[in-house]
């Protein structure tokens, strides 16, 4: 346990208000606010849906299966 760890879902205030239209230059400076677990899951699901609708299935990177795949991914210019 570390007293500075994040124990609750937190969201950047500007993103919470404006979502993808938020001012990205504020990242790192904008304060975070606590949200409920239910709200955090709803926000995640809504954003995942938006990205999939906007960019298609390739807009969501779900990770790599093993270390061999990491090499293939980097060689492909990813």
mmCIF file of C-alpha atoms in Angstrom:
data_model
loop_
_atom_site.group_PDB
_atom_site.id
_atom_site.type_symbol
_atom_site.label_atom_id
_atom_site.label_comp_id
_atom_site.label_asym_id
_atom_site.label_seq_id
_atom_site.Cartn_x
_atom_site.Cartn_y
_atom_site.Cartn_z
ATOM 1 C CA UNK A 1 0.000 0.000 0.000
ATOM 2 C CA UNK A 2 1.196 3.461 -0.915
ATOM 3 C CA UNK A 3 -0.687 6.552 0.297
ATOM 4 C CA UNK A 4 -0.323 8.205 -3.119
ATOM 5 C CA UNK A 5 -1.895 5.364 -5.107
ATOM 6 C CA UNK A 6 -5.185 5.924 -6.910
ATOM 7 C CA UNK A 7 -7.901 4.076 -5.003
ATOM 8 C CA UNK A 8 -10.961 5.218 -6.947
ATOM 9 C CA UNK A 9 -11.807 5.861 -10.600
ATOM 10 C CA UNK A 10 -10.643 9.322 -11.612
ATOM 11 C CA UNK A 11 -11.354 11.276 -14.800
ATOM 12 C CA UNK A 12 -9.854 14.494 -16.141
ATOM 13 C CA UNK A 13 -12.411 17.210 -15.412
ATOM 14 C CA UNK A 14 -12.192 18.787 -18.879
ATOM 15 C CA UNK A 15 -12.668 15.401 -20.571
ATOM 16 C CA UNK A 16 -15.624 14.624 -18.330
ATOM 17 C CA UNK A 17 -17.272 17.876 -19.442
ATOM 18 C CA UNK A 18 -16.393 17.861 -23.155
ATOM 19 C CA UNK A 19 -15.293 14.278 -23.900
ATOM 20 C CA UNK A 20 -13.310 13.990 -27.152
ATOM 21 C CA UNK A 21 -13.702 17.735 -27.745
ATOM 22 C CA UNK A 22 -11.711 18.562 -24.604
ATOM 23 C CA UNK A 23 -8.561 20.680 -24.807
ATOM 24 C CA UNK A 24 -5.770 18.129 -25.147
ATOM 25 C CA UNK A 25 -3.097 20.716 -24.391
ATOM 26 C CA UNK A 26 -4.262 20.570 -20.764
ATOM 27 C CA UNK A 27 -3.276 16.926 -20.326
ATOM 28 C CA UNK A 28 -1.063 16.632 -17.298
ATOM 29 C CA UNK A 29 -2.209 19.998 -15.947
ATOM 30 C CA UNK A 30 -5.950 19.473 -15.797
ATOM 31 C CA UNK A 31 -7.279 18.245 -12.479
ATOM 32 C CA UNK A 32 -8.896 14.869 -11.996
ATOM 33 C CA UNK A 33 -12.219 14.261 -10.285
ATOM 34 C CA UNK A 34 -13.509 11.146 -8.614
ATOM 35 C CA UNK A 35 -16.338 9.236 -10.309
ATOM 36 C CA UNK A 36 -18.269 6.179 -9.209
ATOM 37 C CA UNK A 37 -17.320 2.741 -10.484
ATOM 38 C CA UNK A 38 -20.603 2.580 -12.414
ATOM 39 C CA UNK A 39 -19.940 5.950 -14.033
ATOM 40 C CA UNK A 40 -16.360 4.944 -14.877
ATOM 41 C CA UNK A 41 -17.564 1.766 -16.589
ATOM 42 C CA UNK A 42 -20.252 3.699 -18.480
ATOM 43 C CA UNK A 43 -17.669 6.261 -19.642
ATOM 44 C CA UNK A 44 -15.324 3.487 -20.756
ATOM 45 C CA UNK A 45 -18.053 1.668 -22.678
ATOM 46 C CA UNK A 46 -19.323 4.870 -24.354
ATOM 47 C CA UNK A 47 -15.814 5.854 -25.424
ATOM 48 C CA UNK A 48 -15.058 2.357 -26.708
ATOM 49 C CA UNK A 49 -18.241 2.467 -28.810
ATOM 50 C CA UNK A 50 -17.375 5.935 -30.150
ATOM 51 C CA UNK A 51 -13.878 4.876 -31.179
ATOM 52 C CA UNK A 52 -15.155 1.717 -32.871
ATOM 53 C CA UNK A 53 -17.824 3.662 -34.783
ATOM 54 C CA UNK A 54 -15.377 6.394 -35.785
ATOM 55 C CA UNK A 55 -12.315 4.305 -36.681
ATOM 56 C CA UNK A 56 -13.620 0.762 -37.084
ATOM 57 C CA UNK A 57 -12.289 -2.318 -35.375
ATOM 58 C CA UNK A 58 -8.679 -1.308 -36.090
ATOM 59 C CA UNK A 59 -9.184 1.748 -33.861
ATOM 60 C CA UNK A 60 -8.969 -0.416 -30.753
ATOM 61 C CA UNK A 61 -5.673 -2.132 -29.949
ATOM 62 C CA UNK A 62 -6.315 -5.013 -27.587
ATOM 63 C CA UNK A 63 -2.726 -6.036 -26.958
ATOM 64 C CA UNK A 64 -0.346 -8.705 -28.098
ATOM 65 C CA UNK A 65 -0.513 -12.424 -27.428
ATOM 66 C CA UNK A 66 3.172 -13.029 -26.693
ATOM 67 C CA UNK A 67 6.675 -11.582 -27.013
ATOM 68 C CA UNK A 68 7.081 -12.955 -30.528
ATOM 69 C CA UNK A 69 4.103 -10.878 -31.597
ATOM 70 C CA UNK A 70 5.723 -7.757 -30.120
ATOM 71 C CA UNK A 71 8.629 -8.167 -32.543
ATOM 72 C CA UNK A 72 6.303 -8.657 -35.501
ATOM 73 C CA UNK A 73 4.309 -5.603 -34.473
ATOM 74 C CA UNK A 74 7.405 -3.385 -34.281
ATOM 75 C CA UNK A 75 8.778 -4.689 -37.584
ATOM 76 C CA UNK A 76 5.464 -3.777 -39.208
ATOM 77 C CA UNK A 77 6.022 -0.134 -38.232
ATOM 78 C CA UNK A 78 3.577 -0.105 -35.310
#
